[in-house]
């Protein structure tokens, strides 16, 4: 899952911070954070593990695998944010906008815990409102190009976005099969986290 899904699948402000930090910290550093941020890191990992093993995600990867091989999962993650952002059964558009603003506010309020490379990204994320604009084709195109630009072994002109557009209906079906299961799983993991206290 990508940024919007991870931010949505949280239950406290601290978990929002942890969900975003997971991809920016070394494993051994995770215990240096407050408990609620650690909980977000734990939740992020559980979400990723569940996602990687879900049959619908395996099907979705087939859209991108011929173009990007082992990077297919990264582009599925980005694609799923488009469907999350457009899922009005989760939030209305106004609620998605409020969610995005809340996430930026929480992250900025926890500035002391954020690594410098994340802070730089957060400025761009907030400025262009990535979380809300994942609902637009151009928002996902931008995000897909971002992944291509960062990938060491991929040509920057691979038509990944075109594959997304061509197979959008199929990817929507994969999302519909997958996301309710992920949401239930995240709620279960959070319940376990709360029990462990």
mmCIF file of C-alpha atoms in Angstrom:
data_model
loop_
_atom_site.group_PDB
_atom_site.id
_atom_site.type_symbol
_atom_site.label_atom_id
_atom_site.label_comp_id
_atom_site.label_asym_id
_atom_site.label_seq_id
_atom_site.Cartn_x
_atom_site.Cartn_y
_atom_site.Cartn_z
ATOM 1 C CA UNK A 1 0.000 0.000 0.000
ATOM 2 C CA UNK A 2 1.020 3.571 -0.589
ATOM 3 C CA UNK A 3 0.776 6.771 1.466
ATOM 4 C CA UNK A 4 -2.984 7.368 1.396
ATOM 5 C CA UNK A 5 -3.925 3.801 2.300
ATOM 6 C CA UNK A 6 -1.401 3.698 5.119
ATOM 7 C CA UNK A 7 -2.634 7.026 6.484
ATOM 8 C CA UNK A 8 -6.249 5.846 6.299
ATOM 9 C CA UNK A 9 -5.525 2.540 8.056
ATOM 10 C CA UNK A 10 -4.590 4.208 11.333
ATOM 11 C CA UNK A 11 -6.383 4.601 14.619
ATOM 12 C CA UNK A 12 -4.335 7.294 16.426
ATOM 13 C CA UNK A 13 -2.271 10.317 15.439
ATOM 14 C CA UNK A 14 0.876 8.554 16.638
ATOM 15 C CA UNK A 15 0.121 5.666 14.316
ATOM 16 C CA UNK A 16 -0.065 8.094 11.387
ATOM 17 C CA UNK A 17 3.499 9.180 12.132
ATOM 18 C CA UNK A 18 4.683 5.587 12.487
ATOM 19 C CA UNK A 19 2.999 4.522 9.266
ATOM 20 C CA UNK A 20 4.905 7.195 7.342
ATOM 21 C CA UNK A 21 8.216 6.676 9.150
ATOM 22 C CA UNK A 22 8.448 2.937 8.452
ATOM 23 C CA UNK A 23 9.919 3.388 4.974
ATOM 24 C CA UNK A 24 12.419 6.002 6.175
ATOM 25 C CA UNK A 25 14.059 4.373 9.201
ATOM 26 C CA UNK A 26 16.371 1.471 9.932
ATOM 27 C CA UNK A 27 14.810 -1.499 11.698
ATOM 28 C CA UNK A 28 16.996 -1.101 14.765
ATOM 29 C CA UNK A 29 15.823 2.508 15.224
ATOM 30 C CA UNK A 30 12.133 1.660 15.567
ATOM 31 C CA UNK A 31 12.349 1.273 19.353
ATOM 32 C CA UNK A 32 13.662 4.805 19.799
ATOM 33 C CA UNK A 33 10.204 6.246 19.153
ATOM 34 C CA UNK A 34 7.258 6.701 21.544
ATOM 35 C CA UNK A 35 4.934 3.706 21.875
ATOM 36 C CA UNK A 36 2.135 5.078 19.687
ATOM 37 C CA UNK A 37 4.585 5.787 16.843
ATOM 38 C CA UNK A 38 6.038 2.291 17.265
ATOM 39 C CA UNK A 39 2.470 0.977 16.964
ATOM 40 C CA UNK A 40 2.162 2.730 13.607
ATOM 41 C CA UNK A 41 5.397 1.108 12.427
ATOM 42 C CA UNK A 42 4.059 -2.295 13.510
ATOM 43 C CA UNK A 43 0.775 -1.637 11.721
ATOM 44 C CA UNK A 44 2.580 -0.574 8.539
ATOM 45 C CA UNK A 45 4.550 -3.824 8.480
ATOM 46 C CA UNK A 46 1.451 -5.934 9.107
ATOM 47 C CA UNK A 47 -0.366 -4.151 6.282
ATOM 48 C CA UNK A 48 2.526 -4.713 3.869
ATOM 49 C CA UNK A 49 2.817 -8.404 4.769
ATOM 50 C CA UNK A 50 -0.915 -8.967 4.337
ATOM 51 C CA UNK A 51 -0.981 -7.031 1.066
ATOM 52 C CA UNK A 52 1.929 -8.973 -0.440
ATOM 53 C CA UNK A 53 0.209 -12.291 0.238
ATOM 54 C CA UNK A 54 -3.315 -11.414 -0.974
ATOM 55 C CA UNK A 55 -4.512 -13.201 -4.155
ATOM 56 C CA UNK A 56 -6.066 -10.037 -5.613
ATOM 57 C CA UNK A 57 -2.752 -8.222 -5.332
ATOM 58 C CA UNK A 58 -1.003 -11.115 -7.099
ATOM 59 C CA UNK A 59 -3.516 -10.666 -9.927
ATOM 60 C CA UNK A 60 -3.022 -6.899 -10.025
ATOM 61 C CA UNK A 61 0.757 -7.314 -10.324
ATOM 62 C CA UNK A 62 0.212 -9.102 -13.643
ATOM 63 C CA UNK A 63 -0.795 -5.748 -15.152
ATOM 64 C CA UNK A 64 2.634 -4.247 -14.518
ATOM 65 C CA UNK A 65 4.977 -7.254 -14.368
ATOM 66 C CA UNK A 66 5.554 -7.466 -18.164
ATOM 67 C CA UNK A 67 6.805 -3.856 -18.066
ATOM 68 C CA UNK A 68 8.651 -3.618 -14.758
ATOM 69 C CA UNK A 69 9.129 -7.218 -13.534
ATOM 70 C CA UNK A 70 9.985 -7.205 -9.799
ATOM 71 C CA UNK A 71 8.869 -3.595 -9.384
ATOM 72 C CA UNK A 72 5.247 -4.538 -10.159
ATOM 73 C CA UNK A 73 4.304 -4.466 -6.474
ATOM 74 C CA UNK A 74 5.398 -0.843 -6.103
ATOM 75 C CA UNK A 75 3.134 0.218 -8.963
ATOM 76 C CA UNK A 76 0.221 -1.800 -7.599
ATOM 77 C CA UNK A 77 0.676 0.014 -4.277
ATOM 78 C CA UNK A 78 0.477 3.386 -6.020
ATOM 79 C CA UNK A 79 -2.513 2.281 -8.095
ATOM 80 C CA UNK A 80 -4.439 1.162 -5.029
ATOM 81 C CA UNK A 81 -4.219 4.702 -3.615
ATOM 82 C CA UNK A 82 -6.242 5.895 -6.622
ATOM 83 C CA UNK A 83 -9.052 3.503 -5.738
ATOM 84 C CA UNK A 84 -8.854 4.302 -2.022
ATOM 85 C CA UNK A 85 -9.101 8.022 -2.815
ATOM 86 C CA UNK A 86 -12.168 7.415 -4.990
ATOM 87 C CA UNK A 87 -13.861 5.021 -2.560
ATOM 88 C CA UNK A 88 -16.803 7.084 -1.378
ATOM 89 C CA UNK A 89 -17.970 4.191 0.803
ATOM 90 C CA UNK A 90 -15.001 5.053 3.047
ATOM 91 C CA UNK A 91 -15.237 8.857 2.969
ATOM 92 C CA UNK A 92 -17.006 11.606 1.062
ATOM 93 C CA UNK A 93 -14.767 13.912 -0.977
ATOM 94 C CA UNK A 94 -15.010 16.530 1.773
ATOM 95 C CA UNK A 95 -13.971 13.919 4.345
ATOM 96 C CA UNK A 96 -11.017 12.835 2.167
ATOM 97 C CA UNK A 97 -9.932 16.475 1.968
ATOM 98 C CA UNK A 98 -10.222 16.819 5.748
ATOM 99 C CA UNK A 99 -8.299 13.555 6.172
ATOM 100 C CA UNK A 100 -5.451 14.833 4.005
ATOM 101 C CA UNK A 101 -5.208 18.105 5.924
ATOM 102 C CA UNK A 102 -5.280 16.237 9.232
ATOM 103 C CA UNK A 103 -2.441 13.945 8.185
ATOM 104 C CA UNK A 104 -0.232 16.876 7.155
ATOM 105 C CA UNK A 105 -1.040 18.635 10.420
ATOM 106 C CA UNK A 106 -0.167 15.553 12.503
ATOM 107 C CA UNK A 107 3.100 14.981 10.658
ATOM 108 C CA UNK A 108 4.149 18.615 11.050
ATOM 109 C CA UNK A 109 3.241 18.527 14.753
ATOM 110 C CA UNK A 110 5.629 15.560 15.182
ATOM 111 C CA UNK A 111 8.467 17.275 13.335
ATOM 112 C CA UNK A 112 11.028 16.250 15.985
ATOM 113 C CA UNK A 113 10.648 12.574 14.997
ATOM 114 C CA UNK A 114 10.887 13.035 11.246
ATOM 115 C CA UNK A 115 14.163 12.386 9.371
ATOM 116 C CA UNK A 116 15.405 15.179 7.102
ATOM 117 C CA UNK A 117 14.693 13.328 3.841
ATOM 118 C CA UNK A 118 11.098 12.775 4.953
ATOM 119 C CA UNK A 119 10.693 16.434 5.937
ATOM 120 C CA UNK A 120 11.742 17.502 2.443
ATOM 121 C CA UNK A 121 9.231 15.130 0.897
ATOM 122 C CA UNK A 122 6.488 16.269 3.277
ATOM 123 C CA UNK A 123 6.853 19.855 2.064
ATOM 124 C CA UNK A 124 6.151 18.709 -1.505
ATOM 125 C CA UNK A 125 3.426 16.311 -0.396
ATOM 126 C CA UNK A 126 1.546 19.043 1.444
ATOM 127 C CA UNK A 127 2.172 21.721 -1.175
ATOM 128 C CA UNK A 128 0.686 19.589 -3.962
ATOM 129 C CA UNK A 129 -1.761 17.771 -1.648
ATOM 130 C CA UNK A 130 -0.678 14.326 -2.813
ATOM 131 C CA UNK A 131 -3.076 12.477 -0.515
ATOM 132 C CA UNK A 132 -6.206 14.151 -1.829
ATOM 133 C CA UNK A 133 -5.044 14.312 -5.447
ATOM 134 C CA UNK A 134 -4.413 10.582 -5.716
ATOM 135 C CA UNK A 135 -8.062 10.511 -6.789
ATOM 136 C CA UNK A 136 -7.109 12.184 -10.087
ATOM 137 C CA UNK A 137 -5.481 10.435 -13.035
ATOM 138 C CA UNK A 138 -2.796 13.123 -13.096
ATOM 139 C CA UNK A 139 -2.096 12.557 -9.396
ATOM 140 C CA UNK A 140 -1.451 8.873 -9.970
ATOM 141 C CA UNK A 141 0.559 9.633 -13.116
ATOM 142 C CA UNK A 142 2.796 11.897 -11.038
ATOM 143 C CA UNK A 143 3.196 9.220 -8.369
ATOM 144 C CA UNK A 144 3.958 6.494 -10.918
ATOM 145 C CA UNK A 145 6.587 8.717 -12.533
ATOM 146 C CA UNK A 146 8.066 9.335 -9.084
ATOM 147 C CA UNK A 147 8.549 5.580 -8.619
ATOM 148 C CA UNK A 148 10.088 5.275 -12.087
ATOM 149 C CA UNK A 149 12.481 8.145 -11.369
ATOM 150 C CA UNK A 150 13.652 6.532 -8.116
ATOM 151 C CA UNK A 151 14.006 2.992 -9.492
ATOM 152 C CA UNK A 152 17.659 2.307 -10.295
ATOM 153 C CA UNK A 153 17.141 -0.309 -12.963
ATOM 154 C CA UNK A 154 14.078 0.964 -14.814
ATOM 155 C CA UNK A 155 13.887 3.193 -17.857
ATOM 156 C CA UNK A 156 12.094 6.437 -16.984
ATOM 157 C CA UNK A 157 9.846 6.240 -20.059
ATOM 158 C CA UNK A 158 8.251 2.827 -19.463
ATOM 159 C CA UNK A 159 4.487 3.271 -20.160
ATOM 160 C CA UNK A 160 3.352 2.236 -16.683
ATOM 161 C CA UNK A 161 0.708 4.941 -16.445
ATOM 162 C CA UNK A 162 -0.697 3.873 -19.804
ATOM 163 C CA UNK A 163 -0.954 0.307 -18.449
ATOM 164 C CA UNK A 164 -2.797 1.685 -15.417
ATOM 165 C CA UNK A 165 -5.302 3.475 -17.659
ATOM 166 C CA UNK A 166 -5.763 0.474 -19.945
ATOM 167 C CA UNK A 167 -6.389 -1.901 -17.059
ATOM 168 C CA UNK A 168 -8.137 0.482 -14.658
ATOM 169 C CA UNK A 169 -11.366 -1.534 -14.616
ATOM 170 C CA UNK A 170 -9.509 -4.759 -13.807
ATOM 171 C CA UNK A 171 -7.426 -3.023 -11.115
ATOM 172 C CA UNK A 172 -10.672 -1.684 -9.625
ATOM 173 C CA UNK A 173 -11.943 -5.260 -9.369
ATOM 174 C CA UNK A 174 -8.720 -6.281 -7.635
ATOM 175 C CA UNK A 175 -9.148 -3.387 -5.209
ATOM 176 C CA UNK A 176 -12.769 -4.355 -4.510
ATOM 177 C CA UNK A 177 -11.693 -7.934 -3.742
ATOM 178 C CA UNK A 178 -8.786 -6.837 -1.599
ATOM 179 C CA UNK A 179 -9.425 -3.691 0.410
ATOM 180 C CA UNK A 180 -12.271 -4.888 2.667
ATOM 181 C CA UNK A 181 -10.023 -7.788 3.722
ATOM 182 C CA UNK A 182 -7.145 -5.392 4.412
ATOM 183 C CA UNK A 183 -9.371 -3.061 6.422
ATOM 184 C CA UNK A 184 -10.575 -5.953 8.593
ATOM 185 C CA UNK A 185 -6.982 -7.141 9.029
ATOM 186 C CA UNK A 186 -5.777 -3.677 10.073
ATOM 187 C CA UNK A 187 -8.577 -3.400 12.633
ATOM 188 C CA UNK A 188 -7.600 -6.819 14.020
ATOM 189 C CA UNK A 189 -3.922 -5.857 14.284
ATOM 190 C CA UNK A 190 -4.862 -2.606 16.018
ATOM 191 C CA UNK A 191 -7.010 -4.528 18.515
ATOM 192 C CA UNK A 192 -4.011 -6.752 19.305
ATOM 193 C CA UNK A 193 -1.786 -3.700 19.702
ATOM 194 C CA UNK A 194 -4.241 -2.171 22.158
ATOM 195 C CA UNK A 195 -4.455 -5.425 24.139
ATOM 196 C CA UNK A 196 -0.678 -5.586 24.444
ATOM 197 C CA UNK A 197 -0.838 -2.022 25.734
#
